[in-house]
Structure formats: structure tokens, C-alpha cells
Amino acid sequence: MMESRSPICNTCGEEIGVKSNGEFFVACHECSFPICKACLEYEFKEGRRICLRCGNPYDENVFDDVETKTSKTQSIVPTKTNNTSQDSGIHARHISTVSTIDSELNDEYGNPIWKNRVESWKDKKDKKSKKKKKDPKATKAEQHDAQVPTQQHMEDMPPNTESGATDVLSVVIPIPRTKITSYRIVIIMRLIILALFFNYRITHPVDSAYGLWLTSVICEIWFAVSWVLDQFPKWSPINRETYIDRLSARFEREGEQSQLAAVDFFVSTVDPLKEPPLITANTVLSILALDYPVDKVSCYVSDDGAAMLSFESLVETADFARKWVPFCKKYSIEPRAPEFYFSLKIDYLRDKVQPSFVKERRAMKRDYEEFKIRMNALVAKAQKTPEEGWTMQDGTSWPGNNTRDHPGMIQVFLGYSGARDIEGNELPRLVYVSREKRPGYQHHKKAGAENALVRVSAVLTNAPFILNLDCDHYVNNSKAVREAMCFLMDPIVGQDVCFVQFPQRFDGIDKSDRYANRNIVFFDVNMRGLDGIQGPVYVGTGTVFRRQALYGYSPPSKPRILPQSSSSSCCCLTKKKQPQDPSEIYKDAKREELDAAIFNLGDLDNYDEYDRSMLISQTSFEKTFGLSTVFIESTLMENGGVPDSVNPSTLIKEAIHVISCGYEEKTEWGKEIGWIYGSITEDILTGFKMHCRGWRSIYCMPLRPAFKGSAPINLSDRLHQVLRWALGSVEIFLSRHCPLWYGCSGGRLKLLQRLAYINTIVYPFTSLPLVAYCTLPAICLLTGKFIIPTLSNLASMLFLGLFISIILTSVLELRWSGVSIEDLWRNEQFWVIGGVSAHLFAVFQGFLKMLAGLDTNFTVTSKTADDLEFGELYIVKWTTLLIPPTSLLIINLVGVVAGFSDALNKGYEAWGPLFGKVFFAFWVILHLYPFLKGLMGRQNRTPTIVILWSILLASVFSLVWVRINPFVSKTDTTSLSLNCLLIDC
């Protein structure tokens, strides 16, 4: 069972064979794309020297080896024919749908690509050879196209070709060379200037202010390292373009059943009083009204608070969906969340030609207003909990009255056998899920709820893809799922893709985006840069997952282990090449055991129920996935679907079993499979583990944003959001999953991708040097010292070159990304604001939590705001996070006043050194200016606590001011004491 087998060539279906040293033949060492020597020789003969999957050039040693053997195998290579562009397109479509390519889309038995066996291919080959004998008139063009995979057509065809590329679902559009080349040159120049700058700074200390100089140099070195970690993952940014019309043409042919893959949607909510049920209802309605086959969509709503309000609101939502869904599909409404559709300030009659639209829209708006009234009534009723607890309509007690001790609950509202819409059409399935909770069990918050949904959905529907959304993120583009399927359903491009990430877009943010809530720089610059390496990071919402990737399997193209010989064992080879951590060896061996067991479990239909359960338990599946035969069988069906051997009447009972609080005990849930536990930012950990296994992700940016959500727009809420993210990064840094060392032995995480992950966990620690650096200007102004010695002409040119390189880097980045300069400046400002407040507290809280087990909470006090547009922006909520930036503002303002006063006292010669210090202080004040505006609120109103804090700090610095005595001329104290001694009292 553990004996390794030779992979199959993705072009011809033959075994790729082994080299003289016994190792498998590998043409591309970047993605390990399986291609045999004969096919590689043909590709070389045709002048194609790049990998069919990743686009990287083949190793030159491989080319040399092929060149010496081309003449020997020339006779078996089909001759090239001069096909027209139209014929190429037809044959490309034909090749992409035949079963000999081992396409996952046409495998009716649910077997993954990497589980196909050589025997099944030989049967197909025999059938094809018989067909060729019966039809001797097969054209040379057909023979040629049988050797060329779909990916080759996609690489060769330009994106704008109208004929010949009709089967391409997506294309990579690289950044124009004129833009990216200059961008890279400036980055290298900036790196060189930084090296010269630090050489000057270290070799020219300031003896009169040695402590300040040393502090500044340490801070600057840390800033340079942070810049390298942030900059180089943006080295190869790319754009992508999808063709959803071609997706429909391939998988939704007229008169045939849709072949699009099914998708399970996950929506998570906890407290309906903090997460308004109306917002969650709009998210669910936008999912149910998707432009996607209804039998392919299932929506699972996780109520982790077991609130009866969430359950009743979902009942109302399901009832309103019977009216809303057919209205959206009839008139192609966008967006399909009613709250946001009816609030649009646009001409809703544009592009509408049906005379009945106005009448039906008016009636639908009235129905929605009534729906809102019913929802508001439920919320008002839930404000006060009865002493005896909530009671359902049938008079029984609500099972979730005790939110910490209740059974698991599942309710299917809509679906294949449920209620239909008002026009009699079928609706997508809607399922309410509340997992079991008991005292003494660790439930792992959102990550645990998502894993429970993974298991429930696998038992009930088992779609091959999963899309998770926060409850406040609605579907803004009804074709968003089709955009993702252009990547995931491509048999060549998609087989190694673990997830497709969409950018986050937000509603309700002020135009100036004072606190950088939109995160434009991250989503439009950093994520596109990562897409050119191994893919974007998982950001927690708006993500379409491949279910098999969540189960901890490796990608199909990655050989589990490259053996020394064809008969070597899978588990012991890598030990000879490089030492590994014992825990990593154990986990790799366990994963290899599961992968090997799949070869025997792929044909479960051949066994009866008893033999099937015995076979599963014997192969350690239960130790990994838990004690559920139904769920384990579903994990082996890569193309989804409920196993035929399962009794439908027992599915709900089995679904209740897999969400029990003790199901995950002594399994790999949260460790190797599903959402990973160990940090409140479980999204970073989950994506990181997938990339370490060799998977890649894809960043999809459709013209119309796929999803939109709400973001906290006032200062205090924004800082607490950033605090949570930073705390999660510190937790990962202190865990075994730290990207500094985790996964290094496997070698499947690319270097620049690792740098990006390192940057995601170390950025909170930048707060320490940042606070020190922002304090230096005030200290310099108050003491009269400076961190830089008198500059020579060469040093001045060096400083000027550094500033110019910083500006040029930003300008060229804006040029290729399309981000506005205002967004870049807002991002820079909030980097300082968050760095000296939320990130600083996250570092200390993270160490207290991970090392001492102490969990610190920060109190937030709300102040009311005017009921106007963006009124929440002006709400001032006092929190401890506001103290450090407030202190830095006052210190630097006092320092500026002290510096000018001292210069006036000393005379003309003091103004020169003053300008450098004042510029330094104004740099800090300008970056903290949005924070100052947030403190003032509307019309310069400031909370009392801020005034008291400011008075306290002002008093402290007044005492320091008296100690400095700037207006008193410095006198010689020795001579003064001698004069005093001469006085005869």
C-alpha cells in the first residue's frame, strides 16, 4: 500500500518514467508539472521552453538532455500541421472535455486526479486505438491536437484573440514591461542607497547625543528590514482576466443539465444583538439569488450563539426569499441584497425594458419594508430575555436558552424538497446550524464553527467548493461564483488551486477614508504582488475553497515524495536528504499513509457496509477525520456529492453527530485539517498551512466588486479591529506555526511567499521602534541635541538620494497599481497611528496571553453622535488605545514650541539646526493628524477625559520646561559659587 507509483503525464497519459538515478523525471522544479520525456522533447522541438502550468522556463540541464535525444524519438512525434485559428479553437474545446486528460470535471466516480491508476488509463488507450482502426480517415490535425493539452492553447493564444482561444477561461495579464522594469530598478537602487546610508550612519556617531543616536540607528535598521519584507513580495505583480461566457458555453450547454460544480456557502454569526439580523438576512438573500444553478447552491448559516432571534429571523428570511429570488432573476437586479439595492441613488430604470418592472419593483419594495418591520419586531422582542427562557411556537422550550450548554441544532428551511418560490421554481437549500456546546470543552470560536460547517455540509450536500462570508458581507456581483469557477474548474490551471480570494470592498465609508478602512493599498497592491508568486493570503471572507485542500491533502501535481528508486518507501526517503523535526516527520508520514490508503478506498462501492466501515477504521481515517463513516466517505469524493451507499433518512442524524462538542477530540481537526486553531486570526494560519503543502491561490478582481461589507469607521472601533488583527499575528509568531521556521523542510513554500507571511506576523513589533522614533523629535527639541551630525556635501547627497528613491518607489507603485496618491497617504498615516497604539498593545497583550496566560480586555465607552450621514465617524469612544498617540502629539507640539522659543533666545545661529528638528517633529504630527481630528469629533468637540489627559501631560512637560530654563542664559556655576563665598554676610 505504501509503494510509490509513477505519475501520469498530463499530455499523453503515459507514465513519466524514472531517470538513470531512479528518481522520477521532473521537467519543472517550480510546480512539478507531470510531463514525460517524449512530450517534453516535442515541446522543445516546437520552440516552447516554458512550463505549461506555471509559465517558468524549464531547467537548462533538462533542455541539454533533450537535445541529445531528440533525433532518437523524432519518429514517434506527430508532424506539425498548419491548422487555422478556428480549427485550433475547436480542437482545444474538444481536448479539454475528453476523459483522457484525466479531467476532474468528467470523473463520475469522484476520484481525484492524483488517484487515477495506470490500469484505467490503459483501458482508455485500448478503446481509443480501436476507434482509430475503425476510422482511418482521422485527420492529422486531430492527431496533433491529441498531443497538445488545453494549457498549451491557453499559453499560446493572446488574450484578445477572437478565434482560436474560445476555450480559455482565464488569462494572466502581466504588468507592462515599461512599468515593472523601472519599478524594479528603483527598488534595487533604493536598496543600494540604504546600504550606503547605514554605512554613513554607523560610521558617524553623535558623541554629544550617543544614546539618541544609537536608538535612532536601531529603529532605522528595523524599518529597513520591515520595508524589505513588505517590498520584495511585490516584485512580480500580475493581473487576471476571466471569461464567464466561455465557462457557460462549456458547462451549460443548451438542452443538457448544467455541469457547473456545486458550491456550499458558509455564513457565520454569534450575537444577533451586535450583528443585526437584518444585515445577516441581506447576506443570505444575496446568496440565494445568485446567478447560478439553484441545485448547485447551498447556504449554511452558523449560529454560534444559539440565539432564538437568529433562528426566527432566518425563518422570516426564508419566507421573503420566495418573493425576492424570482424578482432578482427576472429583472437581473444588482446587487441582490434588498437593503442595498433599494438604497442605491441611481436611475433604476436604466436598461429595463419590461413595462411591468416599475409596478413589480414598487410592490417588492413594499414587501421588503414589511419584512423589515417584522425583523425589527423580533429584535425589539429579544431585548429582554424572559426569566423562564425563550419558548418556541409549539410551546416547547428553546434548546439554546443556555448558550454555553445546549445540544446541536439543524433545520433545513429551503432546498430540493422544501418550499418553492411564488412562481413554483426550486430554491437553493438554506440550512440553520448551531453546534453543540458543553462546559469543559474548547470550542475555538469562529474557527471551530467553520469546521463544524465543513462537516455538516459534507454530510448533507458535499459540494466540492466552499465559499465563506462574514454575516455583514453580501454578494454584490451575482456572477461572482462564476468568476471563481473560471479558475477552479479549469482542468489544468485549477487542479493546484486551494482557494480563490476576492478583495474586500466596503460600504458606508466617508469619501476621504480618514482611517484607511478600505485597505486599498493592501488589496490592490500587496495582494496582486502575491498573486504573481504563490497566491494571495486568506483574509477571512470572500474566499472560494477547494474542499479537498481543507482536508489536508497535497495538490495533485506535487509528488508526495521523490523516491530513490521505484520500489522505495514513501515515508523514509527525505530523511536521507535533510534532517527534519521529529514532529514534522510524524505528520508527513501520517499524511502519506492517508494518501496511500486512498488507492484502496477509492472503490468503496465494491464493499458492503460492514467491510466498508472496517476498511476505513483500519486505515486511520477515523483518527484523522473523526468517528463518522459517512463523513469519511465524503472526503474521498473530490467531485462532491453524497455517497450512494448512504441512507438519506439518516443524514440529519449523522449531521447532528458531526457537530457534537466531543467529535474533534483526538483528531486532526484544527491541527492539520480544516480551519487551523491557535490564533484569533485563523484565516492567516489556514492559508499558510495550505501554501506550505504546495497549493497555490489565485486573486480574482472582477470589474464589479464580488462582495461588499461594512467596516468600523470611527476611530476607536477601527483601532480595536486593528488590535485584534495584530494580536493574532503575535500569537502566530509565538506558536509552532511561525513562518520563520515552519514548513522549511518541505520546500514547497516559495521564498518570497515566506517573506510575505513573515511580514504578516512581525509587523506588530514595529510599534516598539516606531514609538521610540516618534518620541525622538520632541527630545531633540527639548534638549537641544540631534541624532545626526553636521552633514557634509556627500552626506547631504546621500540623504537626498534616499528621499528621492522613496518618492520614486511610491510613484511607480501607484503607476502600475492604479491606486490614488490619497489612498497611499492615508495608508501611511494609519500605519503610524495603528503602530503607536493598537500594535503596541497587541505586542504586550500577546506576550501576556501566550506566556503568562493572562487575557487583557480594553474598555470602550461610547459618546453619542449626530444622526447625520457618516454620523458614526464622529462618535468618540474613549479607550486605553488612545493614550500613546495622544501623548506623542502633545509631546511633539510642546517640543516645537520649546524649540522655537530656544532659537529666539539663542539668536540667528540656532535657526539652522532647528529646521531639521522641526521637520522631524512635523513628520510625526502630520502622520497623526487624522487621529487628532478623530479626537476632536465634529466641530472640535473633545471628550473630557482627553482634556484631563492633555492637562496632565502639559503639567508634566511644564515642569520639564522649568528644569530646562530656555530663557535663562547659561552661566558658569563654579564662578558663581566663588563670588557667593566672597560676599560677607
mmCIF file with all atom_site columns, N, CA, C and O in Angstrom, residues 116-129:
data_model
loop_
_atom_site.group_PDB
_atom_site.id
_atom_site.type_symbol
_atom_site.label_atom_id
_atom_site.label_alt_id
_atom_site.label_comp_id
_atom_site.label_asym_id
_atom_site.label_entity_id
_atom_site.label_seq_id
_atom_site.pdbx_PDB_ins_code
_atom_site.Cartn_x
_atom_site.Cartn_y
_atom_site.Cartn_z
_atom_site.occupancy
_atom_site.B_iso_or_equiv
_atom_site.pdbx_formal_charge
_atom_site.auth_seq_id
_atom_site.auth_comp_id
_atom_site.auth_asym_id
_atom_site.auth_atom_id
_atom_site.pdbx_PDB_model_num
ATOM 1  N N  . ASN A 1 116 ? -5.928  8.428 -9.957  1.00 0.00 ? 116 ASN A N  1
ATOM 2  C CA . ASN A 1 116 ? -6.136  7.585 -11.147 1.00 0.00 ? 116 ASN A CA 1
ATOM 3  C C  . ASN A 1 116 ? -5.014  6.572 -11.269 1.00 0.00 ? 116 ASN A C  1
ATOM 4  O O  . ASN A 1 116 ? -3.848  6.862 -11.023 1.00 0.00 ? 116 ASN A O  1
ATOM 5  N N  . ARG A 1 117 ? -5.377  5.394 -11.699 1.00 0.00 ? 117 ARG A N  1
ATOM 6  C CA . ARG A 1 117 ? -4.393  4.330 -11.793 1.00 0.00 ? 117 ARG A CA 1
ATOM 7  C C  . ARG A 1 117 ? -4.043  4.037 -13.246 1.00 0.00 ? 117 ARG A C  1
ATOM 8  O O  . ARG A 1 117 ? -4.812  4.318 -14.158 1.00 0.00 ? 117 ARG A O  1
ATOM 9  N N  . VAL A 1 118 ? -2.879  3.435 -13.410 1.00 0.00 ? 118 VAL A N  1
ATOM 10 C CA . VAL A 1 118 ? -2.387  3.180 -14.762 1.00 0.00 ? 118 VAL A CA 1
ATOM 11 C C  . VAL A 1 118 ? -3.306  2.207 -15.492 1.00 0.00 ? 118 VAL A C  1
ATOM 12 O O  . VAL A 1 118 ? -3.513  2.301 -16.703 1.00 0.00 ? 118 VAL A O  1
ATOM 13 N N  . GLU A 1 119 ? -3.926  1.255 -14.750 1.00 0.00 ? 119 GLU A N  1
ATOM 14 C CA . GLU A 1 119 ? -4.780  0.275 -15.404 1.00 0.00 ? 119 GLU A CA 1
ATOM 15 C C  . GLU A 1 119 ? -5.972  0.932 -16.097 1.00 0.00 ? 119 GLU A C  1
ATOM 16 O O  . GLU A 1 119 ? -6.342  0.556 -17.221 1.00 0.00 ? 119 GLU A O  1
ATOM 17 N N  . SER A 1 120 ? -6.571  1.928 -15.426 1.00 0.00 ? 120 SER A N  1
ATOM 18 C CA . SER A 1 120 ? -7.724  2.594 -16.028 1.00 0.00 ? 120 SER A CA 1
ATOM 19 C C  . SER A 1 120 ? -7.316  3.361 -17.278 1.00 0.00 ? 120 SER A C  1
ATOM 20 O O  . SER A 1 120 ? -8.066  3.419 -18.250 1.00 0.00 ? 120 SER A O  1
ATOM 21 N N  . TRP A 1 121 ? -6.090  3.942 -17.261 1.00 0.00 ? 121 TRP A N  1
ATOM 22 C CA . TRP A 1 121 ? -5.634  4.651 -18.459 1.00 0.00 ? 121 TRP A CA 1
ATOM 23 C C  . TRP A 1 121 ? -5.413  3.685 -19.615 1.00 0.00 ? 121 TRP A C  1
ATOM 24 O O  . TRP A 1 121 ? -5.713  3.977 -20.763 1.00 0.00 ? 121 TRP A O  1
ATOM 25 N N  . LYS A 1 122 ? -4.880  2.502 -19.312 1.00 0.00 ? 122 LYS A N  1
ATOM 26 C CA . LYS A 1 122 ? -4.625  1.531 -20.380 1.00 0.00 ? 122 LYS A CA 1
ATOM 27 C C  . LYS A 1 122 ? -5.925  1.102 -21.047 1.00 0.00 ? 122 LYS A C  1
ATOM 28 O O  . LYS A 1 122 ? -5.976  0.914 -22.269 1.00 0.00 ? 122 LYS A O  1
ATOM 29 N N  . ASP A 1 123 ? -6.989  0.962 -20.248 1.00 0.00 ? 123 ASP A N  1
ATOM 30 C CA . ASP A 1 123 ? -8.278  0.614 -20.831 1.00 0.00 ? 123 ASP A CA 1
ATOM 31 C C  . ASP A 1 123 ? -8.742  1.693 -21.794 1.00 0.00 ? 123 ASP A C  1
ATOM 32 O O  . ASP A 1 123 ? -9.258  1.402 -22.883 1.00 0.00 ? 123 ASP A O  1
ATOM 33 N N  . LYS A 1 124 ? -8.564  2.953 -21.380 1.00 0.00 ? 124 LYS A N  1
ATOM 34 C CA . LYS A 1 124 ? -8.976  4.055 -22.251 1.00 0.00 ? 124 LYS A CA 1
ATOM 35 C C  . LYS A 1 124 ? -8.128  4.079 -23.520 1.00 0.00 ? 124 LYS A C  1
ATOM 36 O O  . LYS A 1 124 ? -8.624  4.382 -24.604 1.00 0.00 ? 124 LYS A O  1
ATOM 37 N N  . LYS A 1 125 ? -6.839  3.793 -23.355 1.00 0.00 ? 125 LYS A N  1
ATOM 38 C CA . LYS A 1 125 ? -5.954  3.801 -24.523 1.00 0.00 ? 125 LYS A CA 1
ATOM 39 C C  . LYS A 1 125 ? -6.356  2.726 -25.525 1.00 0.00 ? 125 LYS A C  1
ATOM 40 O O  . LYS A 1 125 ? -6.342  2.939 -26.743 1.00 0.00 ? 125 LYS A O  1
ATOM 41 N N  . ASP A 1 126 ? -6.738  1.535 -25.019 1.00 0.00 ? 126 ASP A N  1
ATOM 42 C CA . ASP A 1 126 ? -7.163  0.452 -25.906 1.00 0.00 ? 126 ASP A CA 1
ATOM 43 C C  . ASP A 1 126 ? -8.419  0.830 -26.671 1.00 0.00 ? 126 ASP A C  1
ATOM 44 O O  . ASP A 1 126 ? -8.559  0.545 -27.863 1.00 0.00 ? 126 ASP A O  1
ATOM 45 N N  . LYS A 1 127 ? -9.359  1.495 -25.977 1.00 0.00 ? 127 LYS A N  1
ATOM 46 C CA . LYS A 1 127 ? -10.586 1.919 -26.633 1.00 0.00 ? 127 LYS A CA 1
ATOM 47 C C  . LYS A 1 127 ? -10.283 2.940 -27.733 1.00 0.00 ? 127 LYS A C  1
ATOM 48 O O  . LYS A 1 127 ? -10.864 2.900 -28.816 1.00 0.00 ? 127 LYS A O  1
ATOM 49 N N  . LYS A 1 128 ? -9.354  3.883 -27.440 1.00 0.00 ? 128 LYS A N  1
ATOM 50 C CA . LYS A 1 128 ? -9.017  4.897 -28.450 1.00 0.00 ? 128 LYS A CA 1
ATOM 51 C C  . LYS A 1 128 ? -8.339  4.258 -29.656 1.00 0.00 ? 128 LYS A C  1
ATOM 52 O O  . LYS A 1 128 ? -8.585  4.652 -30.801 1.00 0.00 ? 128 LYS A O  1
ATOM 53 N N  . SER A 1 129 ? -7.487  3.253 -29.410 1.00 0.00 ? 129 SER A N  1
ATOM 54 C CA . SER A 1 129 ? -6.796  2.628 -30.539 1.00 0.00 ? 129 SER A CA 1
ATOM 55 C C  . SER A 1 129 ? -7.781  1.856 -31.416 1.00 0.00 ? 129 SER A C  1
ATOM 56 O O  . SER A 1 129 ? -7.644  1.829 -32.638 1.00 0.00 ? 129 SER A O  1
#
